[in-house]
Amino acid sequence: MSRALGDQWPLPQIDDGNRGWFTSGELSVQKCLACGAFQHPPEDVCSSCQSFDLGVHLSTGLGRIESLVIVRHPPHPALVDAVPYAVVVVSLDDAPGVNVVGNLLGAPPEELRIGQAVSASFEEVPDPEGGETLRIPQWKLA
Amino acid sequence: MHGKAVVVGVGESEYYERGRSPHSEFQLACIAIRNAVEDAGLKLSEIDGFVSYMDQRNPPLRLAQALGVDELRFAAEPFSGGGNNVGAAVQMADAAVSAGYARHVVVFRAIAQGQFGRFGAGRAGAAGRIPAPMAWTAAHGLLNAAAECAMHTRRFMHDHDISQEALCDISLACYANAQRNPRAIRYGRPLTREAYHESRWIVEPFHLFDCCPENDGAAAVVVSTPERARDLARPPVSIVAAAQGIGPWFGIRMFQPKPLGGAFYGDVGRRLWSNAGLGPEDIDVAQFYENFTGPVLMAISEMGFCEPGEVEDFVADGALVGPDARFPFNTSGGNIGECYVHGFGLVNEAVRQVRGESTCQVKDVEHSLMVAGPGYSPGSAVLFGRA
């Protein structure tokens, strides 16, 4: 099993809104070029100043666990072999106001705690339909 | 600030385990509506409005034709979300009747998961790719409401030093109160604290019994004018106040910093009390929508019944059980104990408490509260009272 949730788990469909996030190999977060506010997921309008002038911030990928769950009952037939797995909400140190969701890899789910420092890693998966290679952001304890 | 409308009838279908209904979902809707209209002493032909919620599958025009409605004057659904809109649906009927756009509006919800499949099943779809709007969370196996609510609950427990026992107490109260209610699916099937803790984890911090079951059934009320209610069969119940409150949009937006560890009911509470000119201390009995136990704890505190850090004591030691409870709560058994009709059973129970007809009747009820689904937005709540 090379991917956190197994190779059977469907990959994300890529569109203009999530291409940077799921393929760039960096934590690509939307930043308002007018007021400097960060927001996630990307939106057409800055929710702080209502500007349409939106750009991208490449985060260093350091953050903190804000909350977590341990999924034990498979919520989908393709996840039967993946459970138990941890899903974490992570706040980014260098993008205040942004929380992201990912899996915490390389540590037993029972040992995870709110407040632990984490760093981003990326699962590289060739697109089976011939599109851009996916680089799915995941997390490990820092 | 509130409408003038009153509830004149309540009704429901028989309640069934998921997939056990002998009737189609549309037939269940017709049964519940027929029962509510009959309870009111009205004729089906007099009904002139329908309100439901949650992308319901039984359109008003189909109902109007099937039930022999003379003239349909009003039909609506609140925007966005699911069980969070139970109160908003009642509010819309109140608004329509109070404004004079319709005279007898049915508010209802029907659900047959045997016919249409499970509502709570993973939403990511089967084969192919995860649709882009869901991918922010679903790519990581965060797929359903249980996991979304568990994420907020874990943070709430962490921030306010809440133990698993508080979650357990919500589930135990629903099961205990259902033992008085022959309509309840869990009637005759009490739950113990030991059985709760021994039940399997679904998504930590939720055990099996933290999650409301999925069922088949339908429930409805009729909202009319106080003038017409004078001639009807049953004592009218006033819609004292209703409120909605905005929170984040769904999916990944639910986890952005401001609301983490919350159920998004702070605004609903403030607006409801302000609209009613009343406060939590005036409430005699409350029905709280339990999609999962954890969000109920958050909603109780956000509605102003106690501070977040006090909620474990607030619900402990049987404080929610029975008609003489310290805080009479989910007296029909609620979604967990009675039946999950996306919360509509809670509306019927809140009305019955004012009428004095509950199977777990609280003494001298003047103000009866119904709080809709926590954790999703817009939240909503309705305060019923004596007309």
Coordinates of C-alpha atoms in Angstrom, one line a residue:
Chain A
M1 CA 0.0 0.0 0.0
S2 CA 1.9 3.0 -1.2
R3 CA -0.8 5.6 -0.5
A4 CA -2.1 6.4 2.9
L5 CA -5.6 5.1 2.3
G6 CA -4.6 2.4 -0.2
D7 CA -4.3 2.5 -4.0
Q8 CA -8.0 1.7 -4.4
W9 CA -9.1 5.0 -3.0
P10 CA -10.2 7.3 -5.8
L11 CA -7.9 10.2 -6.7
P12 CA -9.2 13.8 -6.7
Q13 CA -10.5 15.3 -9.9
I14 CA -8.3 18.2 -10.8
D15 CA -9.7 21.6 -11.7
D16 CA -8.4 25.1 -11.8
G17 CA -9.2 25.7 -8.2
N18 CA -7.3 22.7 -6.7
R19 CA -4.5 22.1 -9.3
G20 CA -1.9 23.9 -7.3
W21 CA -2.9 22.2 -4.1
F22 CA -2.9 18.6 -5.5
T23 CA -0.2 18.7 -8.1
S24 CA 2.5 21.4 -7.3
G25 CA 4.4 19.5 -4.6
E26 CA 4.1 22.6 -2.5
L27 CA 1.5 23.9 -0.1
S28 CA -0.1 26.4 -2.4
V29 CA -2.5 28.6 -0.5
Q30 CA -4.6 31.5 -1.8
K31 CA -3.5 34.9 -0.7
C32 CA -5.2 38.2 -1.4
L33 CA -2.8 40.6 -3.3
A34 CA -4.8 43.6 -2.1
C35 CA -5.0 43.0 1.7
G36 CA -2.6 40.1 2.3
A37 CA -5.2 37.8 3.9
F38 CA -5.0 34.0 3.3
Q39 CA -8.0 31.8 2.6
H40 CA -8.7 28.1 2.0
P41 CA -10.1 26.7 -0.1
P42 CA -9.6 29.2 -2.9
E43 CA -12.6 31.4 -3.6
D44 CA -13.4 33.9 -6.4
V45 CA -13.5 36.8 -3.9
C46 CA -11.3 37.7 -0.9
S47 CA -13.6 37.3 2.1
S48 CA -11.5 39.9 4.1
C49 CA -11.6 42.8 1.7
Q50 CA -13.8 41.5 -1.3
S51 CA -11.0 42.1 -3.8
F52 CA -10.8 39.9 -6.9
D53 CA -7.0 40.3 -7.0
L54 CA -6.0 36.9 -5.7
G55 CA -2.6 35.2 -5.8
V56 CA -0.8 32.2 -4.3
H57 CA 1.4 31.8 -1.2
L58 CA 3.8 28.8 -1.0
S59 CA 3.7 27.7 2.6
T60 CA 6.8 26.3 4.3
G61 CA 4.6 23.4 5.3
L62 CA 5.0 23.7 9.1
G63 CA 1.9 23.6 11.2
R64 CA 0.1 22.4 14.2
I65 CA -2.7 19.8 14.8
E66 CA -5.9 21.7 15.6
S67 CA -8.1 18.6 15.8
L68 CA -8.1 15.0 14.7
V69 CA -10.4 12.0 14.3
I70 CA -9.6 8.3 14.0
V71 CA -11.7 6.6 11.4
R72 CA -12.3 3.0 12.5
H73 CA -15.5 2.0 10.6
P74 CA -14.8 2.2 6.9
P75 CA -17.0 4.9 5.5
H76 CA -16.7 3.5 2.0
P77 CA -16.1 -0.1 0.6
A78 CA -12.8 1.0 -0.9
L79 CA -11.5 1.9 2.6
V80 CA -12.0 -1.4 4.3
D81 CA -8.3 -2.1 4.4
A82 CA -7.4 1.5 5.2
V83 CA -8.9 1.7 8.6
P84 CA -8.0 2.7 11.2
Y85 CA -6.6 6.0 9.9
A86 CA -6.2 9.5 11.3
V87 CA -7.5 12.6 9.7
V88 CA -6.1 15.8 11.0
V89 CA -7.0 19.5 10.7
V90 CA -3.7 21.4 10.6
S91 CA -3.2 25.2 11.0
L92 CA -0.3 26.6 8.9
D93 CA 2.4 28.5 10.8
D94 CA 3.0 31.0 7.9
A95 CA -0.6 31.4 6.7
P96 CA -2.8 32.6 9.6
G97 CA -6.4 31.9 9.1
V98 CA -5.9 28.8 7.1
N99 CA -6.7 25.3 8.3
V100 CA -6.2 22.3 6.0
V101 CA -7.2 18.6 6.2
G102 CA -4.9 15.7 5.6
N103 CA -3.8 12.3 6.9
L104 CA -1.2 11.9 9.6
L105 CA 1.3 9.3 8.5
G106 CA 4.1 7.4 10.3
A107 CA 2.7 7.5 13.8
P108 CA 0.1 5.4 15.6
P109 CA -3.2 7.3 15.5
E110 CA -3.7 6.7 19.3
E111 CA -0.5 8.8 20.0
L112 CA -1.7 11.9 18.2
R113 CA -2.6 15.0 20.2
I114 CA -4.1 18.4 19.5
G115 CA -1.2 20.9 19.5
Q116 CA 1.5 18.6 18.1
A117 CA 3.8 20.2 15.5
V118 CA 3.6 18.7 12.1
S119 CA 5.3 19.1 8.7
A120 CA 4.0 18.5 5.2
S121 CA 5.0 15.6 3.0
F122 CA 3.6 14.7 -0.4
E123 CA 2.3 11.4 -1.9
E124 CA 3.3 11.3 -5.5
V125 CA 0.9 9.4 -7.7
P126 CA 0.9 9.3 -11.5
D127 CA -2.4 10.3 -12.9
P128 CA -3.9 7.0 -14.4
E129 CA -5.7 9.1 -17.0
G130 CA -2.5 10.7 -18.2
G131 CA -2.9 14.1 -16.6
E132 CA -0.4 15.9 -14.4
T133 CA 1.2 13.8 -11.6
L134 CA -0.6 14.2 -8.3
R135 CA 1.3 15.3 -5.3
I136 CA -1.2 15.0 -2.4
P137 CA -0.3 16.9 0.7
Q138 CA -0.1 14.7 3.8
W139 CA 1.4 15.2 7.3
K140 CA 4.0 13.7 9.7
L141 CA 5.0 14.7 13.2
A142 CA 7.7 17.3 13.1
Chain B
M1 CA -40.5 40.1 16.7
H2 CA -42.2 37.0 15.4
G3 CA -45.1 35.8 13.3
K4 CA -48.7 35.3 14.3
A5 CA -49.1 31.7 13.1
V6 CA -50.0 28.7 15.2
V7 CA -49.5 24.9 14.9
V8 CA -53.0 23.3 14.7
G9 CA -52.1 19.7 13.8
V10 CA -49.3 17.2 14.2
G11 CA -48.9 13.7 12.7
E12 CA -46.5 11.1 11.6
S13 CA -46.4 7.7 9.8
E14 CA -45.5 4.6 11.7
Y15 CA -41.7 4.6 12.2
Y16 CA -39.6 1.8 10.7
E17 CA -36.0 0.6 10.8
R18 CA -34.1 1.6 7.7
G19 CA -35.5 -0.3 4.7
R20 CA -38.4 -1.8 6.6
S21 CA -41.1 0.6 5.4
P22 CA -43.8 -1.2 3.4
H23 CA -44.6 2.1 1.8
S24 CA -42.8 4.3 -0.7
E25 CA -41.3 7.6 0.6
F26 CA -44.1 9.5 -1.1
Q27 CA -46.7 7.3 0.5
L28 CA -45.0 7.9 3.9
A29 CA -45.3 11.7 3.3
C30 CA -48.9 11.3 2.4
I31 CA -49.6 9.3 5.6
A32 CA -47.9 11.9 7.9
I33 CA -49.6 14.8 6.2
R34 CA -53.0 13.1 6.3
N35 CA -52.6 12.4 10.0
A36 CA -51.6 16.0 10.8
V37 CA -54.5 17.4 8.8
E38 CA -56.9 15.0 10.4
D39 CA -55.5 15.9 13.8
A40 CA -56.2 19.6 13.1
G41 CA -59.8 18.9 12.0
L42 CA -59.1 20.3 8.5
K43 CA -59.8 18.8 5.1
L44 CA -56.9 17.9 2.8
S45 CA -58.5 20.2 0.2
E46 CA -58.0 23.2 2.5
I47 CA -54.2 22.8 2.6
D48 CA -52.7 25.5 0.5
G49 CA -49.0 25.4 1.2
F50 CA -46.1 23.0 1.6
V51 CA -42.6 23.5 3.1
S52 CA -39.9 20.9 3.5
Y53 CA -36.1 21.0 3.6
M54 CA -33.0 19.0 2.8
D55 CA -33.5 18.5 -1.0
Q56 CA -36.6 16.4 -0.2
R57 CA -37.8 14.2 -2.9
N58 CA -41.6 14.7 -2.7
P59 CA -42.4 17.9 -4.6
P60 CA -45.2 20.1 -3.6
L61 CA -47.0 19.9 -6.9
R62 CA -47.0 16.1 -6.8
L63 CA -48.3 16.2 -3.2
A64 CA -51.0 18.8 -4.0
Q65 CA -52.3 16.7 -6.8
A66 CA -52.2 13.4 -4.9
L67 CA -53.8 14.8 -1.8
G68 CA -56.6 16.7 -3.6
V69 CA -55.5 20.2 -2.7
D70 CA -57.9 22.8 -4.1
E71 CA -55.3 25.6 -4.6
L72 CA -51.6 25.7 -3.9
R73 CA -50.7 29.2 -2.8
F74 CA -47.2 28.7 -1.3
A75 CA -44.4 26.2 -1.6
A76 CA -40.8 26.6 -0.4
E77 CA -37.6 25.0 1.0
P78 CA -34.9 26.8 3.0
F79 CA -31.6 27.1 1.3
S80 CA -28.6 24.8 1.9
G81 CA -27.8 22.0 4.2
G82 CA -30.0 19.3 5.9
G83 CA -31.4 18.8 9.3
N84 CA -30.1 22.2 10.3
N85 CA -33.1 23.5 8.5
V86 CA -35.9 21.9 10.4
G87 CA -36.5 25.1 12.3
A88 CA -36.1 27.2 9.2
A89 CA -38.8 25.2 7.5
V90 CA -41.3 25.9 10.4
Q91 CA -40.2 29.6 10.3
M92 CA -41.0 29.8 6.6
A93 CA -44.5 28.5 7.2
D94 CA -44.9 31.0 10.0
A95 CA -43.8 33.8 7.7
A96 CA -46.1 32.7 4.9
V97 CA -49.2 32.3 7.1
S98 CA -48.5 35.5 9.2
A99 CA -48.1 37.5 6.0
G100 CA -51.4 36.1 4.6
Y101 CA -49.8 34.4 1.6
A102 CA -51.3 31.1 2.6
R103 CA -53.8 29.9 5.3
H104 CA -52.9 26.2 6.1
V105 CA -49.3 25.3 5.4
V106 CA -48.0 21.8 5.9
V107 CA -44.4 21.5 7.0
F108 CA -43.1 17.9 6.6
R109 CA -40.2 15.6 6.1
A110 CA -40.3 12.0 4.7
I111 CA -37.4 9.6 4.3
A112 CA -37.3 6.0 3.1
Q113 CA -33.8 4.8 3.0
G114 CA -34.8 1.4 1.8
Q115 CA -36.1 3.0 -1.4
F116 CA -33.4 5.6 -1.9
G117 CA -30.3 4.3 -0.1
R118 CA -28.5 5.5 3.0
F119 CA -28.3 9.2 3.6
G120 CA -25.1 8.9 5.8
A121 CA -23.1 6.8 3.4
G122 CA -19.8 8.1 2.2
R123 CA -20.3 10.8 -0.3
A124 CA -17.2 10.5 -2.4
G125 CA -18.8 8.4 -5.0
A126 CA -17.8 4.9 -6.1
A127 CA -15.6 4.5 -9.1
G128 CA -13.6 7.2 -11.0
R129 CA -12.4 10.4 -9.3
I130 CA -13.4 12.3 -6.2
P131 CA -15.4 15.4 -7.4
A132 CA -13.2 18.5 -7.0
P133 CA -15.4 20.3 -4.5
M134 CA -15.2 17.4 -2.1
A135 CA -11.6 16.5 -2.7
W136 CA -10.1 18.9 0.0
T137 CA -11.5 16.5 2.6
A138 CA -12.6 13.3 0.8
A139 CA -9.1 12.7 -0.7
H140 CA -8.1 12.0 3.0
G141 CA -11.0 9.7 3.8
L142 CA -13.1 12.4 5.6
L143 CA -16.3 11.5 4.0
N144 CA -19.4 11.8 6.1
A145 CA -21.2 13.9 8.7
A146 CA -20.0 11.5 11.4
A147 CA -16.4 12.4 10.7
E148 CA -17.1 16.1 10.2
C149 CA -18.9 16.3 13.5
A150 CA -16.3 14.1 15.3
M151 CA -13.6 16.6 14.2
H152 CA -15.4 19.5 15.9
T153 CA -16.4 17.4 18.9
R154 CA -12.8 16.4 19.5
R155 CA -11.6 20.0 19.6
F156 CA -14.6 21.0 21.9
M157 CA -13.7 18.1 24.3
H158 CA -10.1 19.2 24.3
D159 CA -10.8 22.9 24.9
H160 CA -13.3 22.4 27.7
D161 CA -12.1 19.2 29.4
I162 CA -15.2 17.2 28.4
S163 CA -15.0 13.4 28.8
Q164 CA -16.6 10.6 26.9
E165 CA -19.2 10.3 29.7
A166 CA -20.9 13.5 28.5
L167 CA -21.4 12.1 25.1
C168 CA -22.7 8.9 26.6
D169 CA -25.2 10.8 28.8
I170 CA -26.8 12.3 25.7
S171 CA -27.3 8.9 24.1
L172 CA -28.5 7.4 27.4
A173 CA -31.1 10.1 27.9
C174 CA -32.5 9.6 24.4
Y175 CA -32.8 5.8 24.9
A176 CA -34.3 6.2 28.4
N177 CA -36.9 8.7 27.2
A178 CA -37.8 6.4 24.2
Q179 CA -38.7 3.7 26.7
R180 CA -41.9 5.7 27.5
N181 CA -42.8 6.2 23.9
P182 CA -44.5 3.3 22.0
R183 CA -43.9 5.1 18.7
A184 CA -40.1 4.9 19.2
I185 CA -38.1 2.4 17.3
R186 CA -35.9 1.9 20.3
Y187 CA -39.0 1.3 22.6
G188 CA -38.3 -1.8 24.6
R189 CA -34.6 -1.6 23.9
P190 CA -32.9 0.3 26.7
L191 CA -29.2 1.2 26.6
T192 CA -26.8 0.9 29.4
R193 CA -23.6 2.9 30.1
E194 CA -21.6 -0.3 29.7
A195 CA -23.2 -1.2 26.4
Y196 CA -22.4 2.3 25.2
H197 CA -18.7 2.0 26.0
E198 CA -18.5 -1.6 24.7
S199 CA -20.0 -0.6 21.3
R200 CA -17.6 -0.3 18.4
W201 CA -15.9 2.9 17.4
I202 CA -17.3 4.5 14.3
V203 CA -14.9 7.5 14.1
E204 CA -13.3 8.5 17.4
P205 CA -14.5 10.2 19.5
F206 CA -17.9 8.6 18.4
H207 CA -19.0 5.2 19.4
L208 CA -21.8 3.4 17.5
F209 CA -24.3 4.9 20.0
D210 CA -23.1 8.4 19.5
C211 CA -24.5 8.3 16.0
C212 CA -28.2 8.5 15.3
P213 CA -29.6 5.5 13.3
E214 CA -31.0 5.9 9.9
N215 CA -34.7 5.1 9.6
D216 CA -37.8 5.2 7.4
G217 CA -40.7 7.5 8.3
A218 CA -42.4 10.8 7.9
A219 CA -43.7 13.5 10.1
A220 CA -45.7 16.7 9.5
V221 CA -47.4 19.7 11.2
V222 CA -50.0 22.1 10.0
V223 CA -49.4 25.8 10.5
S224 CA -52.5 28.1 10.3
T225 CA -53.8 31.4 11.5
P226 CA -55.0 31.9 15.1
E227 CA -58.4 33.0 13.8
R228 CA -59.0 29.8 11.9
A229 CA -57.6 27.8 14.8
R230 CA -60.5 28.8 17.1
D231 CA -62.8 26.6 15.1
L232 CA -60.5 23.6 14.9
A233 CA -60.3 20.4 16.8
R234 CA -57.1 20.8 18.8
P235 CA -55.7 23.6 21.1
P236 CA -53.4 25.8 18.9
V237 CA -49.7 26.0 19.8
S238 CA -48.1 29.4 19.2
I239 CA -44.9 29.8 17.2
V240 CA -43.5 32.2 19.7
A241 CA -40.2 32.9 17.8
A242 CA -37.9 31.3 15.3
A243 CA -34.4 32.1 14.1
Q244 CA -31.7 31.1 11.7
G245 CA -28.0 31.8 12.1
I246 CA -25.2 31.8 9.6
G247 CA -22.1 29.7 9.9
P248 CA -19.5 28.4 7.4
W249 CA -20.4 26.7 4.2
F250 CA -19.9 22.9 4.2
G251 CA -16.9 20.7 3.6
I252 CA -13.4 22.1 4.2
R253 CA -14.9 25.5 5.1
M254 CA -16.3 23.9 8.3
F255 CA -12.8 23.6 9.6
Q256 CA -11.5 27.1 9.2
P257 CA -10.3 28.6 12.4
K258 CA -13.2 30.6 13.9
P259 CA -15.7 27.9 14.4
L260 CA -13.4 24.9 15.2
G261 CA -14.9 23.1 18.1
G262 CA -18.3 24.6 17.6
A263 CA -21.8 23.8 16.3
F264 CA -22.5 27.3 14.9
Y265 CA -25.5 27.9 17.2
G266 CA -24.3 31.1 19.0
D267 CA -26.0 33.4 16.5
V268 CA -29.2 31.3 16.4
G269 CA -29.5 31.5 20.2
R270 CA -28.9 35.2 20.4
R271 CA -31.4 35.9 17.7
L272 CA -34.0 33.5 19.1
W273 CA -33.9 34.9 22.6
S274 CA -34.0 38.4 21.2
N275 CA -37.0 37.7 18.9
A276 CA -38.8 36.0 21.7
G277 CA -38.0 38.4 24.5
L278 CA -37.2 35.4 26.5
G279 CA -34.0 33.5 27.6
P280 CA -32.8 30.0 28.4
E281 CA -34.2 30.3 31.9
D282 CA -37.7 30.5 30.5
I283 CA -37.6 27.1 28.8
D284 CA -39.6 24.3 30.3
V285 CA -38.6 21.5 27.9
A286 CA -36.2 21.3 25.0
Q287 CA -35.7 19.0 21.9
F288 CA -32.2 19.1 20.5
Y289 CA -31.4 17.5 17.1
E290 CA -28.9 14.7 17.7
N291 CA -27.2 13.9 14.5
F292 CA -24.4 12.9 16.8
T293 CA -24.1 13.3 20.6
G294 CA -21.1 15.7 20.6
P295 CA -22.7 18.5 18.6
V296 CA -25.6 18.5 21.0
L297 CA -23.2 19.4 23.9
M298 CA -21.9 22.3 21.8
A299 CA -25.4 23.4 20.9
I300 CA -26.6 23.3 24.5
S301 CA -23.9 25.6 25.6
E302 CA -24.0 27.9 22.5
M303 CA -27.8 28.3 23.0
G304 CA -26.9 29.7 26.4
F305 CA -28.0 27.0 28.8
C306 CA -24.6 26.8 30.4
E307 CA -20.9 27.6 29.7
P308 CA -19.1 25.1 27.5
G309 CA -17.0 24.0 30.4
E310 CA -20.0 23.3 32.5
V311 CA -21.9 21.1 30.0
E312 CA -20.6 17.8 31.3
D313 CA -22.1 18.6 34.7
F314 CA -25.2 20.0 33.0
V315 CA -26.0 16.6 31.4
A316 CA -24.6 14.3 34.2
D317 CA -26.4 12.1 36.7
G318 CA -29.6 11.6 34.7
A319 CA -30.2 15.3 34.4
L320 CA -31.9 14.8 31.0
V321 CA -34.0 11.7 31.8
G322 CA -37.7 11.6 32.3
P323 CA -40.5 14.2 32.7
D324 CA -39.1 15.5 36.0
A325 CA -35.6 15.9 34.8
R326 CA -33.4 18.8 35.8
F327 CA -33.4 19.7 32.1
P328 CA -36.3 17.9 30.3
F329 CA -34.7 16.9 27.0
N330 CA -35.6 14.9 23.9
T331 CA -38.7 13.6 25.7
S332 CA -39.8 11.4 22.8
G333 CA -36.4 9.8 22.5
G334 CA -35.3 12.2 19.7
N335 CA -33.5 11.1 16.5
I336 CA -31.5 8.5 18.4
G337 CA -34.4 6.9 20.4
E338 CA -37.6 7.6 18.5
C339 CA -36.9 7.9 14.8
Y340 CA -34.6 9.8 12.5
V341 CA -36.9 11.8 10.2
H342 CA -34.2 14.4 9.9
G343 CA -35.3 15.9 13.1
F344 CA -39.0 16.4 12.3
G345 CA -40.1 14.1 15.2
L346 CA -38.6 16.8 17.4
V347 CA -41.0 19.4 16.1
N348 CA -44.0 17.2 16.7
E349 CA -42.7 16.4 20.2
A350 CA -42.1 20.1 21.0
V351 CA -45.7 20.9 20.0
R352 CA -47.1 17.9 21.9
Q353 CA -45.3 19.1 25.1
V354 CA -47.3 22.4 24.9
R355 CA -50.5 20.5 24.3
G356 CA -49.8 18.2 27.3
E357 CA -49.8 15.1 25.1
S358 CA -46.2 13.8 25.4
T359 CA -45.5 10.2 26.5
C360 CA -42.9 11.9 28.8
Q361 CA -45.0 15.0 29.7
V362 CA -43.4 17.8 31.6
K363 CA -45.7 19.6 34.0
D364 CA -47.2 23.0 33.1
V365 CA -45.2 23.6 29.9
E366 CA -45.4 27.2 28.7
H367 CA -42.3 27.4 26.5
S368 CA -41.1 24.4 24.5
L369 CA -37.9 24.7 22.5
M370 CA -36.8 22.8 19.3
V371 CA -33.2 23.2 18.2
A372 CA -32.3 21.9 14.7
G373 CA -29.2 20.1 13.4
P374 CA -26.0 21.3 15.0
G375 CA -22.7 21.6 13.2
Y376 CA -24.1 22.7 9.8
S377 CA -25.3 26.0 8.6
P378 CA -27.6 27.9 8.6
G379 CA -28.7 26.6 12.0
S380 CA -32.2 27.1 13.1
A381 CA -34.5 26.9 16.2
V382 CA -38.2 27.4 17.0
L383 CA -39.7 28.3 20.3
F384 CA -43.3 27.0 20.8
G385 CA -45.7 28.2 23.5
R386 CA -49.2 28.4 24.7
A387 CA -51.4 30.3 22.3

